[in-house]
mmCIF file of C-alpha atoms in Angstrom:
data_model
loop_
_atom_site.group_PDB
_atom_site.id
_atom_site.type_symbol
_atom_site.label_atom_id
_atom_site.label_comp_id
_atom_site.label_asym_id
_atom_site.label_seq_id
_atom_site.Cartn_x
_atom_site.Cartn_y
_atom_site.Cartn_z
ATOM 1 C CA UNK A 344 -0.016 -0.001 0.044
ATOM 2 C CA UNK A 345 1.066 3.682 -0.702
ATOM 3 C CA UNK A 346 2.296 5.256 2.452
ATOM 4 C CA UNK A 347 0.854 8.377 1.389
ATOM 5 C CA UNK A 348 -2.547 6.665 1.416
ATOM 6 C CA UNK A 349 -2.174 4.618 4.476
ATOM 7 C CA UNK A 350 -4.794 5.823 7.028
ATOM 8 C CA UNK A 351 -3.315 7.410 10.199
ATOM 9 C CA UNK A 352 -4.330 6.218 13.807
ATOM 10 C CA UNK A 353 -7.008 9.045 13.705
ATOM 11 C CA UNK A 354 -8.371 7.878 10.572
ATOM 12 C CA UNK A 355 -6.862 10.783 8.189
ATOM 13 C CA UNK A 356 -4.254 10.067 5.513
ATOM 14 C CA UNK A 357 -1.173 12.242 5.747
ATOM 15 C CA UNK A 358 -1.714 14.271 2.666
ATOM 16 C CA UNK A 359 -5.304 15.063 3.425
ATOM 17 C CA UNK A 360 -4.712 18.072 5.124
ATOM 18 C CA UNK A 361 -2.824 19.425 2.330
ATOM 19 C CA UNK A 362 -5.713 18.444 -0.058
ATOM 20 C CA UNK A 363 -8.853 19.868 2.417
ATOM 21 C CA UNK A 364 -6.812 22.981 3.389
ATOM 22 C CA UNK A 365 -5.175 24.980 0.649
ATOM 23 C CA UNK A 366 -2.419 27.654 1.061
ATOM 24 C CA UNK A 367 -4.955 30.388 0.071
ATOM 25 C CA UNK A 368 -7.652 29.508 2.746
ATOM 26 C CA UNK A 369 -4.912 28.912 5.570
ATOM 27 C CA UNK A 370 -3.543 32.515 4.743
ATOM 28 C CA UNK A 371 -7.277 33.843 4.901
ATOM 29 C CA UNK A 372 -7.485 32.329 8.515
ATOM 30 C CA UNK A 373 -4.435 33.615 9.646
ATOM 31 C CA UNK A 374 -5.459 37.140 8.445
ATOM 32 C CA UNK A 375 -9.031 36.895 10.171
ATOM 33 C CA UNK A 376 -6.960 35.621 13.343
ATOM 34 C CA UNK A 377 -4.784 38.992 13.280
ATOM 35 C CA UNK A 378 -7.970 40.995 12.706
ATOM 36 C CA UNK A 379 -9.451 39.446 15.636
ATOM 37 C CA UNK A 380 -6.481 40.526 17.712
ATOM 38 C CA UNK A 381 -6.547 44.307 16.693
ATOM 39 C CA UNK A 382 -7.151 46.651 19.480
ATOM 40 C CA UNK A 383 -10.473 47.664 17.925
ATOM 41 C CA UNK A 384 -11.915 44.303 17.990
ATOM 42 C CA UNK A 385 -10.565 43.855 21.527
ATOM 43 C CA UNK A 386 -12.272 46.847 22.453
ATOM 44 C CA UNK A 387 -15.809 45.676 20.608
ATOM 45 C CA UNK A 388 -15.617 42.449 22.723
ATOM 46 C CA UNK A 389 -14.986 43.930 25.772
ATOM 47 C CA UNK A 390 -17.734 46.199 25.265
ATOM 48 C CA UNK A 391 -20.195 43.248 24.251
ATOM 49 C CA UNK A 392 -19.105 41.423 27.483
ATOM 50 C CA UNK A 393 -19.570 44.576 29.671
ATOM 51 C CA UNK A 394 -23.134 44.945 28.415
ATOM 52 C CA UNK A 395 -23.785 40.958 28.767
ATOM 53 C CA UNK A 396 -22.663 41.243 32.339
ATOM 54 C CA UNK A 397 -24.937 44.286 33.058
ATOM 55 C CA UNK A 398 -27.833 42.646 31.657
ATOM 56 C CA UNK A 399 -27.222 39.314 33.493
ATOM 57 C CA UNK A 400 -27.072 41.081 36.715
ATOM 58 C CA UNK A 401 -30.488 42.506 36.307
ATOM 59 C CA UNK A 402 -33.046 41.102 38.908
ATOM 60 C CA UNK A 403 -36.668 41.883 38.114
ATOM 61 C CA UNK A 404 -37.956 41.143 41.547
ATOM 62 C CA UNK A 405 -35.505 43.749 43.167
ATOM 63 C CA UNK A 406 -36.117 46.263 40.314
ATOM 64 C CA UNK A 407 -39.768 46.273 40.940
ATOM 65 C CA UNK A 408 -39.459 46.992 44.468
ATOM 66 C CA UNK A 409 -36.519 49.534 43.937
ATOM 67 C CA UNK A 410 -38.133 52.692 43.652
ATOM 68 C CA UNK A 411 -40.046 52.232 46.831
ATOM 69 C CA UNK A 412 -36.956 51.246 48.603
ATOM 70 C CA UNK A 413 -35.176 54.195 47.328
ATOM 71 C CA UNK A 414 -37.761 56.480 48.363
ATOM 72 C CA UNK A 415 -38.041 55.313 52.159
ATOM 73 C CA UNK A 416 -34.095 55.087 52.288
ATOM 74 C CA UNK A 417 -33.720 58.707 51.066
ATOM 75 C CA UNK A 418 -35.931 59.988 54.046
ATOM 76 C CA UNK A 419 -33.912 57.659 56.466
ATOM 77 C CA UNK A 420 -30.666 59.064 54.873
ATOM 78 C CA UNK A 421 -32.030 62.557 55.345
ATOM 79 C CA UNK A 422 -32.287 61.989 59.014
ATOM 80 C CA UNK A 423 -29.320 60.430 59.431
ATOM 81 C CA UNK A 424 -27.458 62.997 57.726
ATOM 82 C CA UNK A 425 -29.008 65.959 59.608
ATOM 83 C CA UNK A 426 -28.444 64.152 63.054
ATOM 84 C CA UNK A 427 -24.752 64.033 61.911
ATOM 85 C CA UNK A 428 -24.632 67.945 61.256
ATOM 86 C CA UNK A 429 -26.253 68.725 64.526
ATOM 87 C CA UNK A 430 -23.803 66.568 66.227
ATOM 88 C CA UNK A 431 -20.929 68.230 64.832
ATOM 89 C CA UNK A 432 -22.286 71.548 65.484
ATOM 90 C CA UNK A 433 -22.812 70.888 69.088
ATOM 91 C CA UNK A 434 -19.495 69.254 69.361
ATOM 92 C CA UNK A 435 -17.679 72.345 67.872
ATOM 93 C CA UNK A 436 -19.813 74.895 70.168
ATOM 94 C CA UNK A 437 -18.789 72.902 73.296
ATOM 95 C CA UNK A 438 -14.993 72.655 72.231
ATOM 96 C CA UNK A 439 -15.052 76.450 71.326
ATOM 97 C CA UNK A 440 -16.918 77.553 74.674
ATOM 98 C CA UNK A 441 -14.687 75.315 76.707
ATOM 99 C CA UNK A 442 -11.363 76.936 74.973
ATOM 100 C CA UNK A 443 -12.881 80.184 75.598
ATOM 101 C CA UNK A 444 -13.040 79.533 79.143
ATOM 102 C CA UNK A 445 -9.764 78.120 79.533
ATOM 103 C CA UNK A 446 -8.250 81.070 77.476
ATOM 104 C CA UNK A 447 -10.125 83.387 79.982
ATOM 105 C CA UNK A 448 -8.662 82.097 83.003
ATOM 106 C CA UNK A 449 -5.122 81.826 81.596
ATOM 107 C CA UNK A 450 -5.462 85.753 80.562
ATOM 108 C CA UNK A 451 -6.849 86.668 83.890
ATOM 109 C CA UNK A 452 -3.796 84.805 85.424
ATOM 110 C CA UNK A 453 -1.417 86.585 82.941
ATOM 111 C CA UNK A 454 -2.733 89.860 83.580
ATOM 112 C CA UNK A 455 -2.541 89.427 87.421
ATOM 113 C CA UNK A 456 1.253 88.154 86.920
ATOM 114 C CA UNK A 457 2.018 91.348 85.068
ATOM 115 C CA UNK A 458 0.540 93.781 87.207
ATOM 116 C CA UNK A 459 2.062 92.063 90.377
ATOM 117 C CA UNK A 460 5.681 92.380 88.611
ATOM 118 C CA UNK A 461 5.044 95.982 87.631
ATOM 119 C CA UNK A 462 3.880 97.092 91.173
ATOM 120 C CA UNK A 463 6.655 95.058 93.272
ATOM 121 C CA UNK A 464 9.624 96.215 90.963
ATOM 122 C CA UNK A 465 10.450 99.973 91.093
ATOM 123 C CA UNK A 466 13.312 99.147 88.593
ATOM 124 C CA UNK A 467 11.727 96.405 86.646
ATOM 125 C CA UNK A 468 13.613 94.021 84.364
ATOM 126 C CA UNK A 469 12.443 95.162 80.946
ATOM 127 C CA UNK A 470 13.146 91.783 79.231
ATOM 128 C CA UNK A 471 11.153 89.985 81.957
ATOM 129 C CA UNK A 472 8.247 92.614 81.763
ATOM 130 C CA UNK A 473 8.114 92.233 77.870
ATOM 131 C CA UNK A 474 7.588 88.479 78.075
ATOM 132 C CA UNK A 475 4.663 89.057 80.623
ATOM 133 C CA UNK A 476 3.167 91.897 78.383
ATOM 134 C CA UNK A 477 3.867 89.432 75.379
ATOM 135 C CA UNK A 478 2.170 86.686 76.920
ATOM 136 C CA UNK A 479 -0.830 88.950 77.662
ATOM 137 C CA UNK A 480 -1.167 89.899 74.160
ATOM 138 C CA UNK A 481 -0.841 86.384 72.822
ATOM 139 C CA UNK A 482 -3.701 85.184 75.186
ATOM 140 C CA UNK A 483 -5.901 88.387 74.276
ATOM 141 C CA UNK A 484 -5.699 87.440 70.518
ATOM 142 C CA UNK A 485 -6.521 83.667 71.297
ATOM 143 C CA UNK A 486 -9.009 84.569 73.152
ATOM 144 C CA UNK A 487 -10.510 86.782 70.420
ATOM 145 C CA UNK A 488 -10.293 84.224 67.983
ATOM 146 C CA UNK A 489 -12.179 81.700 69.976
ATOM 147 C CA UNK A 490 -15.001 84.474 70.288
ATOM 148 C CA UNK A 491 -14.906 84.968 66.620
ATOM 149 C CA UNK A 492 -15.161 81.201 65.976
ATOM 150 C CA UNK A 493 -18.323 81.002 68.570
ATOM 151 C CA UNK A 494 -20.184 83.842 66.551
ATOM 152 C CA UNK A 495 -19.164 82.232 63.175
ATOM 153 C CA UNK A 496 -20.335 78.893 64.217
ATOM 154 C CA UNK A 497 -23.795 80.366 65.220
ATOM 155 C CA UNK A 498 -24.153 82.079 62.014
ATOM 156 C CA UNK A 499 -23.361 79.174 60.016
ATOM 157 C CA UNK A 500 -26.024 77.094 62.070
ATOM 158 C CA UNK A 501 -28.390 79.767 60.996
ATOM 159 C CA UNK A 502 -27.517 79.700 57.620
ATOM 160 C CA UNK A 503 -27.694 76.199 57.405
ATOM 161 C CA UNK A 504 -31.333 76.100 59.096
ATOM 162 C CA UNK A 505 -32.430 78.820 56.600
ATOM 163 C CA UNK A 506 -31.326 76.778 53.479
ATOM 164 C CA UNK A 507 -33.100 73.772 55.058
ATOM 165 C CA UNK A 508 -36.697 75.424 55.213
ATOM 166 C CA UNK A 509 -36.275 76.645 51.823
ATOM 167 C CA UNK A 510 -35.688 72.826 50.856
ATOM 168 C CA UNK A 511 -38.506 72.207 52.736
ATOM 169 C CA UNK A 512 -40.874 74.493 50.783
ATOM 170 C CA UNK A 513 -39.360 72.849 47.537
ATOM 171 C CA UNK A 514 -40.241 69.263 49.032
ATOM 172 C CA UNK A 515 -43.612 70.344 49.733
ATOM 173 C CA UNK A 516 -44.162 72.129 46.531
ATOM 174 C CA UNK A 517 -43.106 68.659 44.693
ATOM 175 C CA UNK A 518 -45.338 66.586 47.135
ATOM 176 C CA UNK A 519 -42.605 65.096 48.979
ATOM 177 C CA UNK A 520 -42.950 64.657 52.465
ATOM 178 C CA UNK A 521 -41.018 63.009 55.532
ATOM 179 C CA UNK A 522 -37.684 64.601 54.900
ATOM 180 C CA UNK A 523 -35.752 65.902 57.664
ATOM 181 C CA UNK A 524 -35.701 69.553 56.373
ATOM 182 C CA UNK A 525 -39.292 70.021 57.602
ATOM 183 C CA UNK A 526 -37.796 69.540 61.091
ATOM 184 C CA UNK A 527 -36.153 73.200 60.660
ATOM 185 C CA UNK A 528 -39.706 74.921 60.203
ATOM 186 C CA UNK A 529 -40.892 77.060 63.229
ATOM 187 C CA UNK A 530 -37.450 76.894 65.061
ATOM 188 C CA UNK A 531 -36.249 80.071 66.416
ATOM 189 C CA UNK A 532 -32.881 81.549 65.432
ATOM 190 C CA UNK A 533 -29.772 80.371 67.038
ATOM 191 C CA UNK A 534 -27.949 82.472 69.473
ATOM 192 C CA UNK A 535 -24.904 81.886 71.620
ATOM 193 C CA UNK A 536 -27.386 81.628 74.596
ATOM 194 C CA UNK A 537 -29.544 79.138 73.288
ATOM 195 C CA UNK A 538 -27.444 77.168 70.845
ATOM 196 C CA UNK A 539 -26.608 74.229 73.005
ATOM 197 C CA UNK A 540 -30.577 73.539 73.914
ATOM 198 C CA UNK A 541 -31.873 74.299 70.486
ATOM 199 C CA UNK A 542 -29.041 71.851 68.887
ATOM 200 C CA UNK A 543 -29.563 69.071 71.572
ATOM 201 C CA UNK A 544 -33.216 69.415 70.733
ATOM 202 C CA UNK A 545 -32.687 68.970 66.975
ATOM 203 C CA UNK A 546 -30.323 65.940 67.834
ATOM 204 C CA UNK A 547 -33.292 64.460 69.746
ATOM 205 C CA UNK A 548 -35.575 64.971 66.418
ATOM 206 C CA UNK A 549 -33.329 63.791 64.192
ATOM 207 C CA UNK A 550 -32.589 60.371 66.356
ATOM 208 C CA UNK A 551 -36.265 59.883 66.134
ATOM 209 C CA UNK A 552 -36.914 60.399 62.772
ATOM 210 C CA UNK A 553 -33.887 58.172 61.785
ATOM 211 C CA UNK A 554 -35.245 55.277 63.920
ATOM 212 C CA UNK A 555 -38.700 55.632 62.405
ATOM 213 C CA UNK A 556 -37.629 55.548 58.921
ATOM 214 C CA UNK A 557 -35.208 52.624 59.501
ATOM 215 C CA UNK A 558 -38.336 50.636 60.820
ATOM 216 C CA UNK A 559 -40.243 51.449 57.749
ATOM 217 C CA UNK A 560 -37.176 50.528 55.285
ATOM 218 C CA UNK A 561 -36.781 46.984 57.089
ATOM 219 C CA UNK A 562 -40.821 46.705 57.060
ATOM 220 C CA UNK A 563 -41.043 47.315 53.416
ATOM 221 C CA UNK A 564 -37.922 44.838 52.803
ATOM 222 C CA UNK A 565 -39.369 42.178 54.831
ATOM 223 C CA UNK A 566 -42.851 42.188 53.187
ATOM 224 C CA UNK A 567 -40.971 41.438 49.878
ATOM 225 C CA UNK A 568 -38.822 38.841 51.595
ATOM 226 C CA UNK A 569 -35.562 40.737 51.195
ATOM 227 C CA UNK A 570 -33.459 42.890 53.361
ATOM 228 C CA UNK A 571 -31.736 46.324 53.081
ATOM 229 C CA UNK A 572 -28.519 44.548 52.355
ATOM 230 C CA UNK A 573 -29.913 42.742 49.290
ATOM 231 C CA UNK A 574 -30.981 46.096 48.116
ATOM 232 C CA UNK A 575 -27.652 47.795 48.724
ATOM 233 C CA UNK A 576 -25.398 45.197 47.611
ATOM 234 C CA UNK A 577 -27.526 44.849 44.314
ATOM 235 C CA UNK A 578 -27.138 48.704 43.683
ATOM 236 C CA UNK A 579 -23.426 48.632 44.505
ATOM 237 C CA UNK A 580 -22.918 45.868 41.902
ATOM 238 C CA UNK A 581 -25.015 47.607 39.353
ATOM 239 C CA UNK A 582 -23.140 50.730 39.767
ATOM 240 C CA UNK A 583 -19.779 48.891 39.314
ATOM 241 C CA UNK A 584 -21.102 47.036 36.185
ATOM 242 C CA UNK A 585 -22.539 50.332 34.695
ATOM 243 C CA UNK A 586 -19.287 52.062 35.199
ATOM 244 C CA UNK A 587 -17.278 49.198 33.513
ATOM 245 C CA UNK A 588 -19.900 49.194 30.529
ATOM 246 C CA UNK A 589 -19.322 53.033 30.546
ATOM 247 C CA UNK A 590 -15.768 53.084 30.202
ATOM 248 C CA UNK A 591 -15.635 50.108 27.611
ATOM 249 C CA UNK A 592 -18.200 51.969 25.306
ATOM 250 C CA UNK A 593 -15.857 55.053 25.831
ATOM 251 C CA UNK A 594 -12.815 53.170 24.646
ATOM 252 C CA UNK A 595 -14.817 51.506 21.682
ATOM 253 C CA UNK A 596 -15.838 54.902 20.438
ATOM 254 C CA UNK A 597 -12.341 56.100 20.557
ATOM 255 C CA UNK A 598 -10.961 53.602 18.890
ATOM 256 C CA UNK A 599 -13.678 53.470 16.174
ATOM 257 C CA UNK A 600 -13.229 57.253 15.631
ATOM 258 C CA UNK A 601 -9.544 56.830 15.347
ATOM 259 C CA UNK A 602 -9.935 53.824 12.684
ATOM 260 C CA UNK A 603 -12.414 56.274 10.788
ATOM 261 C CA UNK A 604 -10.048 58.984 10.848
ATOM 262 C CA UNK A 605 -6.898 56.779 9.657
ATOM 263 C CA UNK A 606 -8.997 55.188 6.853
ATOM 264 C CA UNK A 607 -8.963 57.992 4.301
ATOM 265 C CA UNK A 608 -5.141 58.760 4.891
ATOM 266 C CA UNK A 609 -4.284 54.946 4.430
ATOM 267 C CA UNK A 610 -6.258 55.062 1.114
ATOM 268 C CA UNK A 611 -4.586 58.140 -0.068
ATOM 269 C CA UNK A 612 -1.099 56.830 0.581
ATOM 270 C CA UNK A 613 -1.864 53.693 -1.469
ATOM 271 C CA UNK A 614 -3.324 55.654 -4.408
ATOM 272 C CA UNK A 615 -0.259 57.569 -4.266
ATOM 273 C CA UNK A 616 1.838 54.531 -4.861
ATOM 274 C CA UNK A 617 -0.245 53.624 -7.848
ATOM 275 C CA UNK A 618 -2.662 51.614 -6.138
ATOM 276 C CA UNK A 619 -6.442 51.759 -6.591
ATOM 277 C CA UNK A 620 -8.104 51.262 -3.437
ATOM 278 C CA UNK A 621 -12.059 51.037 -3.290
ATOM 279 C CA UNK A 622 -13.714 53.433 -0.687
ATOM 280 C CA UNK A 623 -14.189 51.659 2.753
ATOM 281 C CA UNK A 624 -17.805 50.730 3.374
ATOM 282 C CA UNK A 625 -19.578 49.993 6.551
ATOM 283 C CA UNK A 626 -18.060 46.558 6.381
ATOM 284 C CA UNK A 627 -14.618 47.981 6.604
ATOM 285 C CA UNK A 628 -15.132 48.704 10.432
ATOM 286 C CA UNK A 629 -15.819 46.623 13.431
ATOM 287 C CA UNK A 630 -19.207 47.062 14.934
ATOM 288 C CA UNK A 631 -21.404 45.809 17.524
ATOM 289 C CA UNK A 632 -24.641 44.793 15.808
ATOM 290 C CA UNK A 633 -27.038 45.282 18.372
ATOM 291 C CA UNK A 634 -29.634 47.164 16.516
ATOM 292 C CA UNK A 635 -30.725 50.446 14.923
ATOM 293 C CA UNK A 636 -29.095 51.745 11.818
ATOM 294 C CA UNK A 637 -26.144 53.908 10.750
ATOM 295 C CA UNK A 638 -23.057 54.288 12.915
ATOM 296 C CA UNK A 639 -25.147 54.194 16.352
ATOM 297 C CA UNK A 640 -24.730 50.038 15.595
ATOM 298 C CA UNK A 641 -21.528 50.317 16.718
ATOM 299 C CA UNK A 642 -22.839 50.758 20.293
ATOM 300 C CA UNK A 643 -24.920 48.346 22.421
#
């Protein structure tokens, strides 16, 4: 038997591959493989994959309940944010008042030392006297800064309360109730005298509101066999996948634009060398065929 016609252990004759795969077809396969590894094709595939992951992540059960959850959660968050603001304001106020009291005592002692030294020494040491005087001046400056800090804090608190009342007016006009901004309505203006008591009262109202909305959120989730964690983890993953899809879409758009700009220059160079090059058509560019017509087909 001719060795060329002797079947191999896999049932294929040694020369069968050459007969079935001519060189022209093999070269075509190599060209297609090279095209498939281009940056544009890689970006196109990354875009398709990102879109697919985003679509597969979608949970219809959670999507149906998502608007209600977000609405309740927004009100809870508004009270939690308001609570943090009031707690910070009270902490800063108490710190400044404590610092002012400390500086007042230090200044009183420094003045007493200066006056006692000036009265006890008929011929004072001017270097020491200047040190005592500088100490008094420094403490006076620090005390004035603490006073300014308290006044600025009270003014800032009033501006914030006013902005919250305006926000409450907007919410009321748009039919949105239940937000922490409504707690600022009817409240007296802050002053140094009432700051601590008014802020403490607001803290109590914010804590109560945050607790009530927290219970409503848990109740809403429980009625649907879910937990707040289910919603939050779903939203977090969706944001991550959406960001990845947006980045892939942007990358593909940039490469596609570059390819479209480079094609006329390449064609002109070939024509200058004596080659006749047909005008590029739509099939000359990689696209993501999702739907629609024209250049928009490049994007899912």
